[in-house]
Amino acid sequence: MNAPLANACLSGGDVAGPRFREAGDLTLDQAHHDARVEDVWLGLRPGEFTLLWRLAERPGERVAGTQLAAELWRIRFGCETGSIAAQIDALRTSLEAVGLARLIATDAEGGYFLDVPDAAMLHVPALRAH
């Protein structure tokens, strides 16, 4: 069930790792490239799913937009991060449909993180790095 899946959204093609990730009330599913709350699917676009999957990897960890662009779309640091901001806005809009837009937070320096209630309880080494 957690075998590597082909994933055109993430860099590198094949992704080894879990099929599911939990993000608060959301369950992310790599096989469907979507997220759901109970039995309600959000219908995320590929970029939205990829961004949410990355942020859910380490809830609470602040990640700069330039870092997200470099990791997810292989855009080099120093490049315009407008595409990340647009994906964040689209993702928040999709999450708003189930009342969860607040899960995607922005810090004072413009970094993004997944703000789930139990993220503060997790040991995340880079939590204060950004």
C-alpha positions as a printed Julia matrix, in Angstrom:
130×3 Matrix{Float64}:
   0.0    0.0     0.0
   2.92   2.36    0.62
   4.97   1.3    -2.41
   6.73   3.99   -4.46
   4.34   5.75   -6.79
   4.98   7.44  -10.1
   4.29  11.12   -9.52
   4.7   13.61  -12.32
   4.2   16.51   -9.92
   7.23  16.01   -7.72
  10.79  16.37   -8.93
  12.47  13.12   -9.82
   9.43  11.19  -11.09
   9.23   8.18   -8.78
   8.7    8.97   -5.14
   9.47   6.43   -2.47
   7.6    6.91    0.75
   4.17   6.88    2.23
   1.0    6.98    0.19
  -0.84   9.02    2.83
  -0.03  12.04    4.98
  -2.22  13.59    7.63
  -2.51  17.36    7.92
  -4.93  18.2    10.69
  -8.33  17.03    9.46
  -6.99  16.43    5.95
  -5.77  13.13    4.57
  -3.46  13.56    1.6
  -3.35  10.66   -0.86
  -0.49  10.36   -3.36
  -2.35   7.81   -5.47
  -5.16  10.3    -6.1
  -2.96  13.43   -5.95
  -5.69  14.91   -3.8
  -6.74  15.5    -0.22
  -9.94  14.75    1.6
 -11.76  15.53    4.81
 -13.57  12.35    5.78
 -15.17  11.36    2.45
 -15.12  14.81    0.79
 -12.38  15.12   -1.85
 -11.03  18.62   -2.56
 -10.16  18.16   -6.23
  -6.74  19.79   -5.88
  -4.77  20.8    -8.95
  -1.32  19.15   -9.33
   0.59  22.22   -8.1
  -1.7   22.63   -5.1
  -1.29  18.99   -4.13
   2.49  19.08   -4.55
   2.76  22.17   -2.36
   0.46  20.75    0.32
   2.3   17.39    0.29
   5.63  19.19    0.82
   4.33  21.37    3.66
   2.69  18.32    5.3
   6.04  16.54    5.27
   7.08  18.64    8.28
   4.1   20.51    9.79
   5.13  23.72   11.5
   8.43  24.04    9.62
   8.75  27.42    7.95
   9.89  27.2     4.33
  10.85  30.22    2.22
   9.05  30.66   -1.09
  12.37  30.5    -2.93
  13.15  27.19   -1.25
   9.74  25.78   -2.19
  10.23  26.9    -5.8
  13.66  25.25   -5.89
  12.45  22.0    -4.33
   9.16  21.59   -6.13
   9.66  23.16   -9.52
  13.46  23.31   -9.73
  13.36  27.09   -9.95
  16.64  28.5    -8.69
  16.96  30.72   -5.65
  16.69  34.41   -6.48
  14.05  33.78   -9.12
  10.6   35.29   -8.87
   8.46  33.42   -6.34
   5.16  34.72   -7.69
   4.25  31.23   -8.85
   4.54  29.98   -5.27
   2.37  32.85   -3.99
  -0.21  32.04   -6.68
  -0.16  28.34   -5.72
  -0.54  29.26   -2.03
  -3.56  31.44   -2.86
  -5.11  28.68   -4.99
  -4.45  26.1    -2.27
  -6.05  28.32    0.39
  -9.09  28.77   -1.86
  -9.4   25.0    -2.3
  -9.02  24.43    1.45
 -11.62  27.1     2.2
 -14.23  24.83    0.59
 -13.88  22.61    3.69
 -13.17  25.44    6.13
  -9.42  24.75    6.39
  -7.74  27.68    4.61
  -6.09  28.59    7.94
  -3.88  25.48    7.67
  -1.58  27.31    5.25
   0.17  30.05    7.21
   2.66  32.74    6.25
   5.34  33.91    8.68
   6.65  37.47    9.1
   9.49  36.89    6.61
   7.15  35.52    3.93
   7.85  31.84    4.54
   5.03  29.29    4.48
   4.16  26.49    6.85
   1.41  24.05    7.66
  -0.26  25.25   10.85
  -1.83  22.15   12.38
  -2.7   22.1    16.1
  -0.39  19.22   16.99
   2.57  20.53   14.95
   3.85  22.29   18.09
   4.06  18.87   19.74
   6.25  17.44   16.98
  10.03  17.53   17.13
  10.94  19.5    14.02
  14.66  20.46   14.01
  14.27  23.3    11.49
  11.2   24.82   13.17
  13.01  28.06   13.98
  15.39  28.03   11.03
  13.43  30.53    8.9
